[in-house]
Amino acid sequence: MTNELARETSPYLLQHASNPVDWLPWGEKALQQSRAENKPILLSIGYSACHWCHVMAHESFEDPVTAELMNRLYISVKVDREERPDLDKIYQRAHQMLTQRTGGWPLTLFLMPEDQIPFFAGTYFPVQTQYNLPGFSDVLQHISDYYHQQQDELQKQNDSLMEAFASMQAAAPSDDLQLTAAPLDIARKQLESSMDWKHGGFGQAPKFPHPTNIERLLRHWFATQEQDDRALEMVNLTLQRMSLGGLQDQLGGGFCRYSVDDLWMIPHFEKMLYDNGPLLALYSEALTATGDELYRQTALATANWVMQDMQSPEGGYYSSIDADSEGEEGKFYSWQQAELHELLDKQEYQVAAMRYGFDRKANFEDSWYPHTFTDWQTLCKKTGLDIDQARLILKQASVKLFNARKARVHPDRDDKILTSWNALMIRGMAIAARHLQQDKLIDSAFQSLDFIRTTLWKNNRLLATYKDGRAHLDAYLDDYVFLIDAILECLQTRWRDGDLDFALQLADQVLERFIDTKRGGFYFTASDHEQLIDRSKPMADESTPAGNGVAARVLGRLGHLTGESRYSQTVENTLRAAWSSIMNLPYAHAMLLNALEEKLHPPQLIILRGKTEAVKEWQQVCQQDYAPQRLVFSIPDEAVNLPTMLAERKPAGDAIAYICEGTQCLSAIDTLDALKEKLI
């Protein structure tokens, strides 16, 4: 027995295809059926790696009694929030308005048939009343009764909700608004005030990595001529604790979604591509900024995990790894003492136990999950080993544990390929390739980029998702601007003909179909997208960077690179449109602050031309230090189809450099020593 979800590509939707619930995907059929039968829509939004989504599915959606209630009283619609972030953003916001609480997944809403306005919202509901939550069957019956008996009250509530949505659209900025550096300094202070100086990170558990905030602090430190030591302390403490803790998979590499404790010890075990791409970039940049070898090891472990476990044979990157295996969260990653003693010899166990905490009390549900407890100096002192011996023994032990873990039942992998998340990882791989000088990483990035261009770029439009030979769903703002950002980073690592042209085609689509011409900024959905109850224009960073922030940054960089003033003017308009939101809570807008910083202090643009081998040394010199406001493009002699401004930067001799700072360009430089003197 299957329902209509069996025709979908989303692994999350397919997980529900055999439920006794008559699930429908979001679409006109479900909306029409709701209107025709005068039944509210029960909208359930989740994703395949979500633990509590699985719990609710097992308890309620697989239960015939609950399913009968759902089928009789509602039109039930299941949505993968990763494929339909447009719906998720709208209805998460509606949940917050209706409940005055933050949302999450699974997200459960009840919508009016005629206009899909939600009138009741929640997240997880247990099958029986517990956790101070009503049982789901009781909720289903009470909400249905309320819908049929209280139409007048519902209409008043719906009117108020839509007024609230309308009020969230910022007014057009005043003509005399001036962009200043004030929010950069305020954000810096806000981040320090929320810093956990004992364990790193911001706030208390659950603790998320927040790579955009850490990057903002690193850029702020650089912008102060490396004088703001406190900002760098926040960066280092957080990156080190995340890397050494359980948030990073100590055996297999890669980062989990968040930590359930303040110590970064026990994570929520799902691994998301969208976390690991920005963290890969961040650790690689921090390596160059600080020289800390821990960051090199962390970046390499993350990149290797992605290439081994998350890259499809076709080239694209998969979306996520589930938290659960065999019905238990974290079972794949945890250990029993008997296993450890069976796998490791006495010395290997001694070193691994001290390093990973196996000789302490069980730290995860009567089992042991690796987390770095003992530093090398202490370990060597207690064992009498020198550090090289200790590292070698730990490596041997880790390999044995990793190989044994591979034989276990693995968590499910969501193998759909999302354009926006792939772009985040392409960008991370390109940045890591430069800072780690690992060609295999840029090769991996280009495999994904080429897959997107050949499979998800159709008729001058991007598509959002791909699985099993099927690419579909119109792309969102994030898909376009994240991909432009990724291409620009790839081009700074290795120039390829055609990639810049692709970025410019994407930018043209953004300006044509996503822009708000009246108030500035960009909508999350295109002008020809399905009409929903709201057309959001997100400015604040969430689990991924804000699309408007990335748009402002990449369009500014395209303006510098091509000389196209329309890109630069759009940056100004976007920042002005976002200004009230930025000033309300600066630290929550780190990506827009990066764009603001580059607007106020334009990056140094360096174009290198020359013969491939000769110019390589020049490129390495330009990129060997941490310089977030330096853009370096090494364009070989044989490059073709360059935009006018770049075509005018002619090759000469073995190598030549063209440098522009803001609106001022310097004379061409034909010696490496002279180039070094001009680097800022």
XYZ file of C-alpha atoms in Angstrom:
680
model
C 0.000 0.000 0.000
C 1.383 3.387 -0.977
C 0.054 6.919 -1.177
C 0.877 9.622 -3.719
C 4.236 10.394 -2.146
C 5.565 7.296 -3.906
C 5.929 9.421 -7.059
C 8.215 11.979 -5.377
C 12.022 12.209 -5.432
C 12.586 13.431 -1.861
C 13.884 10.650 0.418
C 11.921 12.270 3.241
C 8.647 12.099 1.331
C 9.417 8.565 0.197
C 9.849 7.558 3.853
C 6.125 8.298 4.225
C 4.933 6.702 0.993
C 3.738 3.545 2.746
C 1.995 5.300 5.649
C -1.731 4.577 6.008
C -2.171 8.362 5.823
C -3.425 9.548 2.426
C -0.530 11.971 2.074
C -0.380 14.315 -0.880
C 2.601 16.434 -1.922
C 2.112 20.196 -1.897
C 0.471 21.143 -5.166
C -2.712 22.112 -6.917
C -4.346 18.705 -6.435
C -4.119 18.947 -2.660
C -5.285 22.569 -2.613
C -8.269 21.870 -4.866
C -9.275 18.783 -2.899
C -9.190 20.769 0.338
C -11.508 23.399 -1.121
C -13.855 20.886 -2.752
C -14.287 18.811 0.424
C -14.172 21.781 2.835
C -11.454 20.121 4.867
C -8.527 21.980 6.408
C -5.059 21.099 5.182
C -2.914 19.319 7.737
C 0.550 20.455 6.680
C 3.500 18.468 8.026
C 6.989 19.810 7.245
C 10.188 17.946 8.069
C 13.332 16.439 6.595
C 14.914 13.026 6.384
C 17.673 13.489 9.002
C 15.269 14.871 11.630
C 15.072 12.657 14.737
C 11.740 13.930 16.064
C 10.243 13.726 12.588
C 10.973 9.991 12.721
C 9.479 9.718 16.204
C 6.212 11.373 15.179
C 6.079 9.262 12.031
C 6.461 6.010 13.975
C 4.023 7.028 16.692
C 1.277 8.661 14.638
C 1.653 8.483 10.860
C 2.216 4.710 10.870
C -0.700 4.149 13.262
C -3.919 3.088 11.450
C -6.193 4.661 14.081
C -4.487 8.061 13.864
C -4.317 7.784 10.075
C -8.088 7.171 9.905
C -8.696 10.417 11.795
C -6.335 12.336 9.516
C -7.900 10.910 6.364
C -11.457 11.586 7.518
C -10.984 15.094 8.860
C -8.155 16.608 6.779
C -6.312 16.767 3.512
C -2.849 15.765 4.691
C 0.124 17.321 2.903
C 3.736 16.340 3.516
C 6.581 18.741 2.612
C 10.349 18.293 2.621
C 11.609 21.595 3.987
C 14.894 21.118 2.125
C 13.143 20.997 -1.245
C 10.581 23.667 -0.360
C 12.361 26.213 1.845
C 9.878 28.811 0.563
C 7.013 27.040 2.327
C 9.110 26.310 5.392
C 10.171 29.948 5.838
C 6.583 31.181 5.584
C 5.032 28.637 7.900
C 7.847 28.736 10.464
C 7.201 32.455 10.722
C 3.461 31.821 10.986
C 4.082 29.293 13.765
C 6.057 31.897 15.684
C 3.266 34.462 15.273
C 0.540 32.039 16.352
C 2.344 30.429 19.297
C 4.829 33.140 20.341
C 7.478 30.411 20.358
C 10.257 29.450 18.003
C 9.478 26.595 15.674
C 11.406 23.598 14.457
C 10.771 20.238 12.889
C 8.503 18.449 12.536
C 6.366 21.510 11.906
C 2.631 20.824 12.114
C 0.080 23.348 10.857
C -3.607 23.450 10.012
C -4.466 25.627 7.012
C -7.682 27.141 5.700
C -8.795 25.456 2.465
C -9.453 28.590 0.420
C -6.224 30.529 0.999
C -3.826 28.250 2.964
C -3.628 30.667 5.896
C -2.666 28.712 9.030
C -5.027 28.897 12.018
C -3.275 26.485 14.397
C 0.389 25.480 14.640
C 2.736 23.289 16.625
C 5.778 21.113 16.155
C 5.989 17.557 17.509
C 2.841 16.102 19.062
C 3.107 12.790 20.967
C 0.646 10.026 20.246
C -0.562 10.225 23.865
C -0.581 13.269 26.136
C 2.923 13.706 27.605
C 5.807 16.245 27.758
C 3.064 18.796 28.634
C 1.769 18.309 25.095
C -1.670 17.035 24.099
C -1.977 13.726 22.284
C -2.084 14.060 18.513
C -5.473 12.342 18.117
C -7.035 14.786 20.572
C -5.482 17.680 18.658
C -6.892 16.364 15.376
C -10.430 16.099 16.726
C -10.447 19.423 18.592
C -9.009 21.392 15.663
C -11.551 19.907 13.266
C -14.407 20.801 15.620
C -13.061 24.320 16.021
C -12.744 24.781 12.262
C -16.352 23.811 11.579
C -17.870 25.642 14.563
C -15.857 28.881 14.859
C -15.551 30.299 11.355
C -16.080 33.897 12.477
C -13.307 33.688 15.062
C -11.017 32.037 12.554
C -11.557 34.811 10.045
C -10.615 37.465 12.613
C -7.480 35.555 13.525
C -6.529 35.043 9.887
C -6.974 38.747 9.139
C -4.699 39.593 12.055
C -2.092 37.088 10.892
C -2.006 38.510 7.379
C -1.729 42.033 8.778
C 1.274 40.830 10.788
C 2.866 39.408 7.649
C 2.280 42.704 5.823
C 3.779 44.710 8.684
C 7.027 42.743 8.398
C 7.718 44.183 4.957
C 10.128 47.021 5.600
C 9.207 50.395 4.173
C 11.356 51.951 1.475
C 14.414 53.591 3.081
C 14.532 57.379 3.284
C 16.598 59.267 0.734
C 18.907 60.683 3.411
C 19.861 57.279 4.866
C 23.640 56.959 5.175
C 25.433 53.624 5.295
C 27.990 53.638 8.102
C 30.292 51.211 9.895
C 28.300 51.488 13.136
C 26.655 48.039 12.962
C 30.049 46.376 12.420
C 31.208 47.570 15.826
C 27.872 46.873 17.515
C 27.822 43.302 16.190
C 31.328 42.779 17.542
C 30.181 43.852 21.024
C 27.008 41.778 20.850
C 28.943 38.645 19.984
C 31.319 39.176 22.879
C 28.398 39.646 25.265
C 26.938 36.260 24.280
C 30.302 34.456 24.206
C 30.801 31.369 26.378
C 34.329 32.092 27.570
C 34.632 28.716 29.258
C 33.687 26.375 26.413
C 33.524 28.568 23.310
C 30.542 29.335 21.159
C 27.634 31.649 21.784
C 24.944 31.263 24.424
C 24.052 28.039 26.142
C 23.024 24.564 25.023
C 21.854 23.602 22.536
C 24.913 25.168 20.890
C 25.157 25.635 17.151
C 28.385 26.356 15.251
C 27.218 29.697 13.710
C 30.030 29.919 11.110
C 28.825 33.302 9.809
C 29.336 34.865 13.241
C 32.785 33.331 13.659
C 33.769 34.528 10.186
C 32.534 38.021 11.107
C 34.814 38.067 14.159
C 37.771 36.867 12.102
C 37.150 39.602 9.519
C 36.754 42.177 12.282
C 40.108 41.148 13.757
C 41.714 41.564 10.338
C 40.013 44.925 9.754
C 41.531 46.280 12.974
C 45.030 45.532 11.623
C 45.022 42.433 13.835
C 44.813 44.575 16.971
C 41.507 43.211 18.309
C 43.008 40.235 20.129
C 39.754 39.618 21.974
C 37.927 38.940 18.688
C 40.596 36.439 17.678
C 40.356 34.771 21.105
C 36.641 34.193 20.500
C 37.392 32.674 17.111
C 40.137 30.391 18.375
C 38.364 29.216 21.514
C 35.229 28.316 19.560
C 36.962 26.652 16.627
C 39.273 24.652 18.888
C 36.511 23.432 21.200
C 34.243 22.473 18.304
C 37.076 20.611 16.603
C 38.210 18.747 19.711
C 34.705 18.048 20.953
C 32.039 15.642 19.883
C 30.540 18.094 17.416
C 33.251 16.859 15.053
C 33.234 13.142 14.306
C 36.655 12.297 15.738
C 36.938 9.063 13.759
C 35.290 9.831 10.429
C 35.468 13.606 10.045
C 32.674 16.057 9.418
C 30.541 18.083 11.817
C 27.181 17.276 13.342
C 24.303 19.754 13.466
C 24.645 21.036 17.045
C 25.720 20.115 20.564
C 23.119 19.245 23.191
C 25.471 20.405 25.981
C 27.655 23.421 26.693
C 30.871 21.405 26.315
C 30.370 20.478 22.626
C 30.585 16.862 23.877
C 27.412 15.141 22.686
C 25.947 16.296 19.382
C 22.637 15.861 17.691
C 24.165 13.322 15.359
C 22.769 14.343 11.983
C 25.407 15.677 9.581
C 24.238 18.359 7.169
C 26.036 19.443 4.019
C 25.087 23.070 4.677
C 26.994 23.095 7.985
C 30.098 21.390 6.673
C 30.631 23.612 3.616
C 30.906 26.896 5.577
C 32.871 25.213 8.374
C 35.343 23.791 5.859
C 35.907 27.294 4.478
C 36.167 28.791 7.963
C 38.730 26.326 9.323
C 40.810 26.733 6.166
C 40.844 30.521 6.486
C 41.566 30.309 10.211
C 44.552 28.087 9.444
C 46.050 30.797 7.262
C 45.173 33.518 9.773
C 46.650 31.755 12.813
C 48.881 28.909 11.642
C 47.134 26.498 14.047
C 47.717 22.993 12.651
C 44.574 21.724 14.381
C 42.616 23.725 11.810
C 44.464 22.022 8.941
C 43.669 18.578 10.353
C 40.031 19.532 10.873
C 39.595 20.963 7.399
C 41.211 17.932 5.767
C 39.107 15.518 7.811
C 35.954 17.390 6.795
C 36.888 17.536 3.122
C 37.876 13.885 3.015
C 34.604 12.845 4.657
C 32.662 14.835 2.079
C 34.554 13.360 -0.868
C 34.299 9.812 0.450
C 30.752 9.736 1.811
C 28.863 12.678 0.352
C 29.889 13.048 -3.299
C 27.809 11.163 -5.826
C 29.321 9.335 -8.808
C 27.688 12.032 -10.950
C 29.605 14.764 -9.106
C 26.980 16.454 -6.946
C 27.060 16.359 -3.158
C 24.392 14.545 -1.159
C 22.357 16.434 1.433
C 22.728 14.810 4.837
C 23.368 11.813 7.063
C 20.625 10.777 9.484
C 21.072 10.968 13.253
C 19.522 7.529 13.755
C 20.505 3.987 12.859
C 18.604 0.860 13.841
C 16.010 3.162 15.390
C 18.442 4.762 17.865
C 20.026 8.173 17.716
C 23.833 8.057 17.750
C 24.088 4.257 17.864
C 26.437 4.193 14.879
C 28.937 6.500 16.625
C 29.045 5.154 20.210
C 31.001 2.306 21.815
C 30.866 -0.288 24.560
C 33.940 -1.125 26.623
C 33.932 -4.747 25.471
C 34.174 -3.628 21.844
C 37.038 -1.258 22.591
C 39.096 -3.892 24.428
C 38.424 -6.451 21.713
C 39.552 -4.148 18.906
C 42.546 -2.424 20.512
C 45.704 -3.755 22.066
C 46.650 -2.619 25.563
C 48.735 0.384 24.519
C 46.256 1.505 21.862
C 43.448 1.345 24.383
C 45.480 3.298 26.948
C 46.181 6.155 24.531
C 42.726 6.185 22.946
C 41.028 5.977 26.326
C 42.923 8.951 27.686
C 42.507 11.020 24.545
C 38.836 10.199 23.859
C 37.548 9.692 27.407
C 36.963 5.968 27.227
C 38.474 5.637 30.724
C 35.833 7.932 32.220
C 32.146 7.467 32.968
C 29.951 6.677 29.963
C 28.946 9.972 28.394
C 26.127 8.891 26.058
C 23.295 6.632 27.206
C 25.483 4.023 28.939
C 27.984 4.021 26.094
C 31.065 6.017 25.117
C 31.202 8.652 22.395
C 34.688 9.986 21.463
C 35.455 13.500 22.648
C 38.911 14.946 23.292
C 39.429 14.938 27.067
C 43.216 14.944 27.468
C 45.728 17.237 25.773
C 48.887 15.750 24.279
C 51.238 17.155 26.913
C 49.309 15.545 29.767
C 48.867 12.277 27.867
C 52.570 12.009 27.121
C 53.487 12.785 30.714
C 51.207 10.048 32.033
C 52.159 7.414 29.462
C 55.876 8.168 29.098
C 55.491 8.396 25.327
C 56.830 11.194 23.199
C 54.259 13.091 21.168
C 55.093 11.451 17.841
C 54.696 7.987 19.379
C 51.428 8.964 21.034
C 50.015 10.415 17.799
C 51.003 7.300 15.851
C 49.398 4.971 18.396
C 46.193 7.048 18.441
C 46.107 6.978 14.653
C 46.438 3.181 14.675
C 43.664 2.894 17.242
C 41.421 5.324 15.366
C 41.844 3.423 12.107
C 40.845 0.175 13.831
C 37.773 1.797 15.375
C 36.812 3.497 12.131
C 37.083 0.245 10.171
C 35.030 -1.598 12.771
C 32.418 1.161 12.673
C 32.143 0.823 8.896
C 30.809 -2.720 9.387
C 27.860 -1.455 11.448
C 24.421 -0.579 10.121
C 24.916 2.941 8.776
C 22.527 5.835 9.305
C 20.447 6.616 6.241
C 21.815 9.152 3.792
C 19.565 11.678 2.102
C 20.934 11.393 -1.410
C 19.055 14.189 -3.080
C 21.305 16.910 -4.486
C 20.318 20.483 -3.610
C 21.734 23.337 -5.647
C 22.129 25.803 -2.762
C 23.779 23.325 -0.387
C 26.080 22.092 -3.146
C 27.092 25.692 -3.742
C 28.043 26.089 -0.066
C 30.229 23.004 -0.297
C 31.747 24.011 -3.660
C 32.730 27.310 -2.073
C 34.180 25.510 0.966
C 36.178 23.113 -1.210
C 37.550 25.932 -3.371
C 38.667 27.981 -0.359
C 40.155 24.910 1.320
C 42.000 23.969 -1.876
C 43.764 27.365 -1.820
C 44.628 27.475 1.858
C 45.561 23.801 2.181
C 47.106 23.621 -1.307
C 45.207 20.445 -2.101
C 44.334 20.126 -5.786
C 41.967 17.218 -5.149
C 39.630 19.598 -3.344
C 39.189 21.979 -6.277
C 38.783 18.936 -8.519
C 35.928 17.819 -6.268
C 34.393 21.294 -6.354
C 34.462 21.392 -10.149
C 32.790 17.983 -10.344
C 29.841 19.379 -8.411
C 29.797 22.672 -10.310
C 29.836 20.895 -13.657
C 27.049 18.583 -12.505
C 24.882 21.563 -11.586
C 25.568 23.327 -14.868
C 24.739 20.303 -16.999
C 21.843 18.922 -14.962
C 20.191 21.738 -12.977
C 20.645 24.671 -15.387
C 17.874 24.403 -17.964
C 16.586 27.046 -20.382
C 18.530 29.774 -18.614
C 16.935 28.845 -15.272
C 18.233 27.009 -12.241
C 16.412 24.083 -10.682
C 16.591 23.430 -6.952
C 16.868 19.672 -6.522
C 17.913 16.447 -8.228
C 17.538 12.761 -7.450
C 17.446 9.555 -9.466
C 17.741 11.254 -12.828
C 15.071 13.867 -12.154
C 15.817 17.571 -11.693
C 12.858 19.758 -10.725
C 11.447 22.656 -8.668
C 12.269 26.247 -9.558
C 15.342 27.500 -7.737
C 15.271 30.120 -4.997
C 17.397 33.199 -4.348
C 19.844 31.150 -2.263
C 20.446 28.717 -5.122
C 21.455 31.522 -7.469
C 23.564 33.705 -5.202
C 25.261 30.868 -3.299
C 26.272 29.437 -6.665
C 27.666 32.773 -7.884
C 29.666 32.981 -4.651
C 30.988 29.451 -5.189
C 32.005 30.191 -8.782
C 33.932 33.301 -7.756
C 35.859 31.271 -5.170
C 36.570 28.546 -7.733
C 37.862 31.142 -10.187
C 40.254 32.474 -7.548
C 41.569 28.958 -7.063
C 41.765 27.827 -10.685
C 40.524 29.853 -13.654
C 38.409 28.011 -16.195
C 36.902 29.456 -19.342
C 33.126 29.660 -19.178
C 32.733 29.784 -15.410
C 32.616 33.573 -15.157
C 30.110 33.692 -17.998
C 27.932 31.234 -16.063
C 28.133 33.444 -12.960
C 27.082 36.480 -15.002
C 24.119 34.594 -16.460
C 23.050 33.670 -12.938
C 23.428 37.283 -11.816
C 21.262 38.481 -14.684
C 18.506 36.111 -13.575
C 18.765 37.411 -10.009
C 18.417 41.014 -11.175
C 15.567 40.175 -13.513
C 13.426 37.855 -11.414
C 14.175 38.302 -7.692
C 14.779 42.010 -7.170
C 12.414 44.346 -5.341
C 12.625 47.387 -7.605
C 10.591 49.591 -5.243
C 12.164 49.011 -1.844
C 15.462 47.332 -2.679
C 16.758 43.911 -1.812
C 15.740 40.513 -3.131
C 12.810 38.217 -2.576
C 13.427 34.583 -1.706
C 11.240 33.436 -4.609
C 11.234 34.531 -8.240
C 8.607 36.801 -9.775
C 7.042 33.869 -11.628
C 7.038 31.529 -8.618
C 3.858 29.958 -7.258
C 1.859 32.585 -5.342
C 1.931 31.859 -1.601
C 0.504 33.727 1.379
C 3.695 35.745 1.707
C 6.718 36.581 -0.419
C 9.546 36.786 2.052
C 12.705 38.821 1.779
C 15.001 37.269 4.420
C 17.774 39.506 5.706
C 19.028 37.692 8.824
C 21.304 34.665 8.718
C 19.719 31.414 9.777
C 21.272 27.943 9.561
C 22.572 29.124 6.190
C 23.745 32.645 5.269
C 21.049 35.154 4.340
C 20.452 35.229 0.593
C 20.312 39.027 0.589
C 23.686 39.191 2.335
C 25.322 36.822 -0.132
C 23.639 38.622 -3.044
C 25.000 41.987 -1.896
C 28.509 40.617 -1.472
C 28.752 38.704 -4.743
C 27.157 41.450 -6.841
C 29.620 43.903 -5.357
C 32.483 41.608 -6.288
C 31.098 41.097 -9.794
C 30.928 44.870 -10.118
C 34.610 45.186 -9.255
C 35.562 42.334 -11.550
C 33.580 43.386 -14.623
C 33.185 47.142 -14.174
C 29.377 46.802 -14.451
C 27.876 49.648 -12.414
C 24.414 48.020 -12.252
C 25.824 45.394 -9.905
C 27.363 47.997 -7.606
C 24.190 50.091 -7.476
C 22.161 47.033 -6.518
C 24.469 46.471 -3.536
C 23.749 49.993 -2.297
C 19.994 49.475 -2.664
C 20.072 46.114 -0.891
C 21.992 47.443 2.098
C 19.668 50.422 2.370
C 16.632 48.122 2.243
C 18.119 45.947 4.982
C 19.328 48.806 7.158
C 16.483 48.850 9.696
C 16.729 45.079 10.100
C 20.520 45.260 10.454
C 20.393 48.009 13.073
C 17.710 46.168 15.039
C 20.047 43.205 15.646
C 23.431 43.622 13.916
C 25.052 40.320 14.943
C 22.208 38.345 13.324
C 23.103 39.859 9.927
C 26.753 38.838 9.648
C 26.601 38.170 5.917
C 25.050 41.571 5.209
C 27.732 43.100 7.436
C 30.399 41.471 5.271
C 28.777 43.072 2.236
C 28.588 46.407 4.064
C 32.261 46.201 4.972
C 33.183 45.629 1.317
C 30.910 48.489 0.271
C 32.577 50.903 2.684
C 36.100 49.535 2.085
C 36.202 48.004 -1.402
C 38.405 44.945 -1.808
C 41.756 45.039 -3.510
C 41.303 43.387 -6.907
C 44.346 41.711 -8.436
C 44.262 40.329 -11.967
C 47.257 38.178 -12.873
C 47.935 37.380 -16.515
C 50.645 35.211 -17.899
C 51.856 31.775 -18.688
C 50.374 29.146 -16.393
C 53.533 28.041 -14.578
C 55.120 31.478 -14.422
C 52.069 33.135 -12.908
C 51.454 30.344 -10.374
C 54.114 31.657 -7.991
C 52.608 35.132 -8.164
C 49.189 33.717 -7.316
C 50.568 31.811 -4.327
C 52.249 34.939 -2.998
C 48.998 36.896 -3.266
C 47.006 34.168 -1.512
C 49.457 32.968 1.126
C 48.117 35.140 3.925
C 44.644 35.749 5.335
C 43.259 38.700 3.383
C 39.446 38.542 3.204
C 39.246 41.787 1.233
C 41.685 40.781 -1.464
C 40.356 39.188 -4.653
C 42.949 37.424 -6.788
C 42.213 36.004 -10.231
C 44.995 34.348 -12.187
C 43.941 34.264 -15.836
C 46.149 32.281 -18.217
C 47.228 33.651 -21.592
C 44.992 31.261 -23.481
C 41.776 32.333 -21.697
C 38.962 33.274 -24.077
C 35.648 35.144 -24.016
C 36.644 37.515 -21.231
C 34.407 40.504 -20.371
C 35.670 43.827 -21.717
C 37.345 44.998 -18.512
C 39.247 41.732 -18.097
C 40.074 41.446 -21.790
C 41.810 44.821 -21.518
C 44.187 43.328 -18.929
C 46.514 41.955 -21.599
C 49.219 39.341 -20.951
C 52.787 40.629 -21.159
C 55.908 38.574 -20.695
C 55.781 35.597 -18.343
C 53.592 37.348 -15.782
C 52.007 40.723 -15.128
C 49.692 42.040 -12.389
C 46.900 44.595 -12.628
C 45.724 46.003 -9.291
C 42.612 48.074 -8.571
C 41.662 49.475 -5.185
C 38.126 50.793 -5.084
C 37.737 53.062 -8.118
C 41.492 53.539 -8.553
C 43.684 51.269 -10.679
C 47.460 51.208 -10.477
C 49.986 50.893 -13.266
C 50.682 47.353 -14.417
C 53.299 45.535 -12.317
C 55.823 43.294 -14.008
C 58.025 42.071 -11.132
C 57.132 39.909 -8.161
C 58.951 42.163 -5.694
C 56.923 45.163 -6.842
C 53.731 43.130 -6.471
C 54.592 42.172 -2.900
C 54.965 45.838 -1.984
C 51.434 46.624 -3.198
C 49.612 43.888 -1.273
C 47.320 45.197 1.453
